């Protein structure tokens, strides 16, 4: 009986085990075979992870490759409450970050004790957090600040006897941030990238599609601890970096313009200042400045005043005043209505029921050429309103580009307004001849004056030179010269240039005389426009205390290389005018730029001296004295020279001035360059001298105690470094004529050889009286030729 029960129990147990294994095998078969693909995919998903491969935003450089905006390594400061609790380092972490980042103690205390679970604004009990970013102060800090924090962490480890690798609860997360290595230089042109990665203003915003890249990623398999499986497959999608953008701006000319604008801003404390410098032959924008400005690296410090970020060169419009008379003069010359020797009665002219006045009652009977020099309103009313006529004049105004956008590649460009026609009130028709009842932008102004300078061609201004692929170096976009239309004939342009040159060169009555540069021919025009406001008792809508003063010029007048527009909006001096306030700063920019470009002076020192001695004003201030710069820090020396309006060139890459030429107290003419030697002349490389006048090259080489041998005459075209029998360095200079050096065109006539005032009121021209209303418009907020490669290595002139 017992044997049968045992057998039965054995059979039951065995059958149960067998059934279990059958079910298990069936289940395994179902999972492995029937649902195998489903569970395999699910497992792969659990094992798989990915990591973002960040792309780099394209760099922005000036025309010479100087970096203006680049991506650079950055770091986010992170606290680890779980580690801090374990190590007992809360007080140390709070102290370090409070000192280095300026975060309040209460905020840091909350961060270092933060828990996982959050209920509203408070954290419930639970495990300590493992990762808390210190924002915004600790977000995207630079390497220098990171190093300071790491040094403080090392001190805590040493004080507590911890190993050098021990984590005290502060770590860093690698990131990328946008860095602007030149700081405020061209800030209003560039714009900035905020910490969230959003482009704001300027090039960064307008060209965002080209600049931004596409992130890549890497997919790989990992174990439960997150460690990559060595035999696991991985798939990489490479990031695509953004395109690089090269601007037409020249960093050196931009610096000259910014320094001039800064000085004017400090002197006149205006609402704003706008400056544009351009090559009139190509309409490459060489400098574009706005004051006030900001540092894109610290944009948050300027957030209280949005005017800091505005680029008024394209987003601001205003009544131009007398700089607009260039259009009226061009129209009169083109139509054959301008006789420079013909006379008219200055002082005032009746237009309907209104009267237009010249400043200070005028100058009696005078010639139209003198009227241009005086910037006489009456002269231009007679030329534009009476002789040319409103219909033709407004056609010229439109042809010069006013009332339409220029197409500059920057955001927010305005087109201005030009609403006067033959049906407008008579006083409005008359006033437009001298820059009232029209609103223009600075970029329109520089394009218009450049059309006169370059022979009558209105060109499209551009600020982007090229857009290229950083991986291949291929150029995707290249902006060449683009002519919109011809506005006047070359003959008219030449004649108008001659008249505008006399506005500057006539040191007795020329309103632009403060822009005169010894040795160069400068053409220019002043502008002083009262701004509209509440009408006074007589019905006049123009304010006597609020004005826009400006000056526009180009040089050399007969072969322009640079055109500059300089505008000061609401200077604090009600007597300030375009001639007295803006012209001197244009002079400073042009003189420095022409020297920098290597454009030779058109008059010799002897000619300038004779002109100085014979000038009716007896002005002896054309000479300046070289300051003592020896032993000075190079940056301090540069600042001193810029403050005194003296052009300079750094020879060598040192930090201190060792020698200078001209020497201390030597006589210098305005615009002459001073050379600063900053390296040991016995060991430094000979700088690249191509494009320099022989005299300048001799000065530099003499300063370095280097012997000289020359071939030809004129300006340095190439150089070769040799060593004589006694081991001394000798530089052989090949010289060519000024024409060949500047234009690059061979001169068949060249051959080689071997050689061892009187007080004058400014142009506040906007006097209109009468019962007829006069509407106004309120403001709305060459490069030198390529140098031949020398046969020996040459150090650059910085």
Tab-separated table of C-alpha atoms in Angstrom, residues 339-617:
chain	number	residue	atom	x	y	z
A	339	UNK	CA	27.274	129.701	-61.814
A	340	UNK	CA	29.857	129.959	-59.004
A	341	UNK	CA	30.676	133.565	-59.920
A	342	UNK	CA	27.105	134.813	-60.229
A	343	UNK	CA	25.861	137.027	-57.377
A	344	UNK	CA	22.719	137.016	-55.236
A	345	UNK	CA	21.511	138.998	-52.234
A	346	UNK	CA	22.071	136.966	-49.073
A	347	UNK	CA	20.306	137.531	-45.762
A	348	UNK	CA	16.686	136.532	-46.356
A	349	UNK	CA	14.232	135.487	-49.035
A	350	UNK	CA	10.452	135.665	-49.012
A	351	UNK	CA	8.591	132.426	-49.798
A	352	UNK	CA	4.837	133.002	-49.886
A	353	UNK	CA	3.924	134.365	-46.468
A	354	UNK	CA	7.115	132.996	-44.849
A	355	UNK	CA	10.717	134.136	-44.799
A	356	UNK	CA	13.897	132.050	-44.913
A	357	UNK	CA	16.911	133.636	-43.226
A	358	UNK	CA	20.649	133.236	-43.364
A	359	UNK	CA	22.517	133.205	-40.083
A	360	UNK	CA	23.479	136.574	-38.608
A	361	UNK	CA	21.689	138.486	-41.338
A	362	UNK	CA	23.779	137.151	-44.198
A	363	UNK	CA	26.772	138.670	-45.983
A	364	UNK	CA	25.167	141.153	-48.370
A	365	UNK	CA	25.628	140.658	-52.117
A	366	UNK	CA	27.828	137.582	-52.568
A	367	UNK	CA	28.651	134.887	-55.111
A	368	UNK	CA	26.980	131.508	-55.165
A	369	UNK	CA	30.341	129.817	-54.527
A	370	UNK	CA	30.778	131.885	-51.367
A	371	UNK	CA	27.180	131.023	-50.529
A	372	UNK	CA	28.148	127.347	-50.628
A	373	UNK	CA	31.145	128.031	-48.385
A	374	UNK	CA	28.942	130.020	-45.962
A	375	UNK	CA	26.233	127.320	-46.199
A	376	UNK	CA	23.706	130.030	-47.078
A	377	UNK	CA	20.070	128.931	-46.893
A	378	UNK	CA	19.052	131.711	-49.264
A	379	UNK	CA	21.547	130.530	-51.897
A	380	UNK	CA	20.178	126.998	-51.833
A	381	UNK	CA	16.540	128.111	-51.894
A	382	UNK	CA	17.324	130.113	-55.028
A	383	UNK	CA	19.254	127.213	-56.575
A	384	UNK	CA	16.878	124.378	-55.688
A	385	UNK	CA	13.453	125.997	-55.462
A	386	UNK	CA	13.704	128.815	-58.006
A	387	UNK	CA	16.184	127.485	-60.592
A	388	UNK	CA	15.934	123.667	-60.554
A	389	UNK	CA	12.321	123.512	-59.392
A	390	UNK	CA	10.602	121.246	-56.891
A	391	UNK	CA	9.700	118.453	-59.326
A	392	UNK	CA	13.225	117.982	-60.674
A	393	UNK	CA	14.809	118.460	-57.277
A	394	UNK	CA	12.637	115.777	-55.667
A	395	UNK	CA	13.516	113.451	-58.545
A	396	UNK	CA	17.210	113.981	-57.734
A	397	UNK	CA	16.531	113.387	-54.045
A	398	UNK	CA	14.891	110.055	-54.837
A	399	UNK	CA	17.648	109.099	-57.289
A	400	UNK	CA	20.236	109.701	-54.558
A	401	UNK	CA	18.452	106.981	-52.557
A	402	UNK	CA	16.455	108.995	-50.046
A	403	UNK	CA	13.038	107.587	-49.202
A	404	UNK	CA	14.140	103.967	-49.843
A	405	UNK	CA	16.167	101.419	-47.949
A	406	UNK	CA	19.794	101.039	-48.976
A	407	UNK	CA	19.783	97.249	-48.550
A	408	UNK	CA	22.495	97.204	-45.879
A	409	UNK	CA	22.653	93.705	-44.340
A	410	UNK	CA	21.592	94.766	-40.843
A	411	UNK	CA	18.246	94.519	-39.036
A	412	UNK	CA	15.790	97.366	-38.555
A	413	UNK	CA	16.803	99.631	-41.442
A	414	UNK	CA	14.424	102.555	-41.989
A	415	UNK	CA	13.745	104.096	-45.368
A	416	UNK	CA	13.188	107.638	-44.092
A	417	UNK	CA	10.524	109.963	-45.490
A	418	UNK	CA	10.380	112.307	-48.435
A	419	UNK	CA	6.845	113.630	-48.836
A	420	UNK	CA	7.371	117.063	-50.393
A	421	UNK	CA	6.001	117.623	-53.912
A	422	UNK	CA	4.747	120.456	-56.112
A	423	UNK	CA	1.456	120.574	-54.193
A	424	UNK	CA	3.131	120.968	-50.798
A	425	UNK	CA	3.106	124.370	-49.010
A	426	UNK	CA	5.591	126.696	-50.634
A	427	UNK	CA	7.745	126.999	-47.528
A	428	UNK	CA	8.052	123.191	-47.388
A	429	UNK	CA	9.182	123.115	-51.008
A	430	UNK	CA	11.782	125.774	-50.237
A	431	UNK	CA	12.938	124.225	-46.952
A	432	UNK	CA	13.712	120.839	-48.482
A	433	UNK	CA	16.537	122.489	-50.441
A	434	UNK	CA	18.492	122.865	-47.204
A	435	UNK	CA	17.505	119.633	-45.481
A	436	UNK	CA	14.161	120.256	-43.801
A	437	UNK	CA	10.893	118.363	-44.360
A	438	UNK	CA	12.828	115.213	-45.159
A	439	UNK	CA	13.934	112.421	-42.820
A	440	UNK	CA	17.056	110.420	-43.659
A	441	UNK	CA	19.255	107.770	-42.084
A	442	UNK	CA	23.030	107.983	-41.629
A	443	UNK	CA	23.544	105.058	-44.001
A	444	UNK	CA	21.618	106.961	-46.698
A	445	UNK	CA	23.797	110.000	-46.078
A	446	UNK	CA	27.081	108.141	-46.520
A	447	UNK	CA	25.773	106.418	-49.668
A	448	UNK	CA	24.751	109.771	-51.164
A	449	UNK	CA	28.036	111.570	-50.457
A	450	UNK	CA	29.922	108.539	-51.788
A	451	UNK	CA	27.994	108.845	-55.054
A	452	UNK	CA	29.478	112.317	-55.495
A	453	UNK	CA	32.932	111.118	-54.426
A	454	UNK	CA	33.093	108.144	-56.820
A	455	UNK	CA	31.977	109.945	-59.972
A	456	UNK	CA	28.185	109.803	-59.744
A	457	UNK	CA	27.397	106.135	-58.997
A	458	UNK	CA	24.937	105.253	-56.218
A	459	UNK	CA	26.227	101.958	-54.814
A	460	UNK	CA	24.588	99.520	-52.442
A	461	UNK	CA	26.385	99.637	-49.088
A	462	UNK	CA	27.369	96.334	-47.562
A	463	UNK	CA	28.893	95.348	-44.253
A	464	UNK	CA	29.359	91.609	-44.921
A	465	UNK	CA	32.282	90.817	-47.184
A	466	UNK	CA	31.840	87.042	-47.373
A	467	UNK	CA	30.187	84.011	-45.795
A	468	UNK	CA	32.267	80.828	-45.872
A	469	UNK	CA	32.138	77.195	-44.797
A	470	UNK	CA	34.581	76.677	-41.899
A	471	UNK	CA	35.127	72.988	-42.747
A	472	UNK	CA	36.013	73.446	-46.413
A	473	UNK	CA	36.956	77.109	-46.547
A	474	UNK	CA	34.682	77.524	-49.567
A	475	UNK	CA	32.991	80.912	-49.901
A	476	UNK	CA	29.194	80.550	-50.027
A	477	UNK	CA	28.380	84.263	-50.329
A	478	UNK	CA	30.651	87.026	-51.616
A	479	UNK	CA	29.437	90.596	-51.792
A	480	UNK	CA	30.955	92.544	-54.646
A	481	UNK	CA	30.357	96.115	-55.760
A	482	UNK	CA	26.714	96.610	-56.753
A	483	UNK	CA	25.675	99.732	-58.609
A	484	UNK	CA	22.078	100.814	-58.102
A	485	UNK	CA	22.101	103.631	-60.664
A	486	UNK	CA	23.995	106.667	-61.899
A	487	UNK	CA	22.727	109.854	-60.272
A	488	UNK	CA	24.962	112.524	-61.836
A	489	UNK	CA	27.613	112.558	-64.542
A	490	UNK	CA	31.328	112.198	-63.726
A	491	UNK	CA	31.822	115.810	-64.858
A	492	UNK	CA	29.174	117.028	-62.418
A	493	UNK	CA	30.642	114.917	-59.629
A	494	UNK	CA	34.106	116.392	-60.252
A	495	UNK	CA	32.748	119.948	-60.208
A	496	UNK	CA	30.744	119.382	-57.019
A	497	UNK	CA	33.806	117.827	-55.358
A	498	UNK	CA	35.772	120.965	-56.201
A	499	UNK	CA	33.154	123.193	-54.571
A	500	UNK	CA	32.937	120.970	-51.482
A	501	UNK	CA	36.722	121.000	-51.214
A	502	UNK	CA	36.616	124.785	-50.936
A	503	UNK	CA	34.123	124.488	-48.061
A	504	UNK	CA	37.007	122.861	-46.167
A	505	UNK	CA	40.096	124.539	-47.617
A	506	UNK	CA	38.875	128.150	-47.327
A	507	UNK	CA	40.208	128.949	-43.860
A	508	UNK	CA	38.433	132.315	-43.771
A	509	UNK	CA	34.772	131.623	-44.576
A	510	UNK	CA	34.523	127.857	-45.140
A	511	UNK	CA	32.154	126.295	-42.609
A	512	UNK	CA	34.121	123.034	-42.881
A	513	UNK	CA	37.546	124.613	-42.292
A	514	UNK	CA	38.022	122.677	-39.037
A	515	UNK	CA	38.302	119.477	-41.108
A	516	UNK	CA	41.296	120.753	-43.082
A	517	UNK	CA	44.180	118.232	-43.065
A	518	UNK	CA	47.611	119.540	-44.132
A	519	UNK	CA	48.928	117.542	-47.066
A	520	UNK	CA	45.557	116.162	-48.166
A	521	UNK	CA	42.652	117.497	-50.207
A	522	UNK	CA	39.402	117.129	-48.234
A	523	UNK	CA	35.856	117.736	-49.527
A	524	UNK	CA	33.055	118.111	-47.011
A	525	UNK	CA	29.810	119.695	-45.883
A	526	UNK	CA	28.529	120.776	-42.497
A	527	UNK	CA	25.025	120.313	-41.166
A	528	UNK	CA	23.149	121.837	-38.220
A	529	UNK	CA	19.415	121.119	-38.010
A	530	UNK	CA	17.140	122.299	-35.246
A	531	UNK	CA	14.783	119.559	-34.089
A	532	UNK	CA	11.019	119.897	-34.069
A	533	UNK	CA	9.163	120.469	-30.827
A	534	UNK	CA	6.248	122.452	-29.446
A	535	UNK	CA	5.476	125.636	-31.352
A	536	UNK	CA	6.533	128.905	-29.789
A	537	UNK	CA	4.479	132.120	-29.668
A	538	UNK	CA	5.361	132.972	-33.266
A	539	UNK	CA	4.267	129.557	-34.541
A	540	UNK	CA	7.799	128.233	-35.095
A	541	UNK	CA	7.950	124.461	-34.477
A	542	UNK	CA	11.741	124.234	-34.332
A	543	UNK	CA	13.597	124.203	-31.026
A	544	UNK	CA	16.554	126.543	-30.464
A	545	UNK	CA	17.969	124.287	-27.738
A	546	UNK	CA	17.720	120.879	-29.429
A	547	UNK	CA	19.603	120.195	-32.631
A	548	UNK	CA	21.359	117.558	-34.729
A	549	UNK	CA	24.854	118.595	-35.842
A	550	UNK	CA	26.785	116.652	-38.444
A	551	UNK	CA	29.647	116.678	-40.884
A	552	UNK	CA	30.286	114.512	-43.927
A	553	UNK	CA	33.545	114.440	-45.872
A	554	UNK	CA	35.789	112.391	-48.121
A	555	UNK	CA	39.489	112.433	-49.002
A	556	UNK	CA	41.564	112.781	-51.037
A	557	UNK	CA	38.980	114.888	-52.871
A	558	UNK	CA	40.318	114.008	-56.331
A	559	UNK	CA	40.855	110.284	-55.630
A	560	UNK	CA	38.766	109.332	-52.574
A	561	UNK	CA	39.801	106.433	-50.364
A	562	UNK	CA	37.613	107.172	-47.338
A	563	UNK	CA	34.273	108.881	-46.693
A	564	UNK	CA	33.123	109.680	-43.146
A	565	UNK	CA	29.761	110.776	-41.729
A	566	UNK	CA	29.691	112.022	-38.116
A	567	UNK	CA	26.447	113.020	-36.352
A	568	UNK	CA	25.901	114.360	-32.814
A	569	UNK	CA	22.266	114.288	-31.674
A	570	UNK	CA	21.389	117.021	-29.163
A	571	UNK	CA	24.794	118.259	-27.957
A	572	UNK	CA	24.648	120.031	-24.610
A	573	UNK	CA	26.065	123.220	-26.163
A	574	UNK	CA	23.291	125.117	-28.037
A	575	UNK	CA	25.978	126.957	-30.027
A	576	UNK	CA	27.575	123.745	-31.276
A	577	UNK	CA	27.383	123.294	-35.033
A	578	UNK	CA	28.461	120.762	-37.596
A	579	UNK	CA	31.585	122.768	-38.379
A	580	UNK	CA	32.720	123.395	-34.830
A	581	UNK	CA	31.608	120.161	-33.129
A	582	UNK	CA	31.633	117.366	-35.727
A	583	UNK	CA	34.234	118.450	-38.306
A	584	UNK	CA	37.282	118.216	-35.985
A	585	UNK	CA	36.467	114.589	-35.210
A	586	UNK	CA	36.028	113.753	-38.891
A	587	UNK	CA	39.439	115.320	-39.466
A	588	UNK	CA	40.916	113.062	-36.806
A	589	UNK	CA	39.391	109.908	-38.297
A	590	UNK	CA	40.348	110.720	-41.888
A	591	UNK	CA	43.919	111.776	-41.095
A	592	UNK	CA	44.575	108.621	-39.077
A	593	UNK	CA	42.928	106.412	-41.695
A	594	UNK	CA	44.830	107.853	-44.660
A	595	UNK	CA	48.117	107.356	-42.815
A	596	UNK	CA	47.061	103.825	-41.886
A	597	UNK	CA	46.136	103.067	-45.504
A	598	UNK	CA	49.480	104.383	-46.686
A	599	UNK	CA	47.899	107.050	-48.894
A	600	UNK	CA	50.710	109.516	-49.645
A	601	UNK	CA	50.265	113.208	-48.901
A	602	UNK	CA	49.592	115.333	-51.962
A	603	UNK	CA	51.572	118.292	-50.665
A	604	UNK	CA	55.131	118.302	-49.308
A	605	UNK	CA	56.169	119.589	-45.908
A	606	UNK	CA	57.591	122.649	-47.673
A	607	UNK	CA	54.250	123.319	-49.365
A	608	UNK	CA	52.427	122.941	-46.065
A	609	UNK	CA	54.847	125.232	-44.262
A	610	UNK	CA	54.477	127.902	-46.952
A	611	UNK	CA	50.718	127.533	-46.832
A	612	UNK	CA	50.774	127.828	-43.066
A	613	UNK	CA	52.922	130.967	-43.095
A	614	UNK	CA	50.806	132.611	-45.780
A	615	UNK	CA	47.402	131.631	-44.418
A	616	UNK	CA	45.172	134.627	-43.723
A	617	UNK	CA	44.382	133.267	-40.287
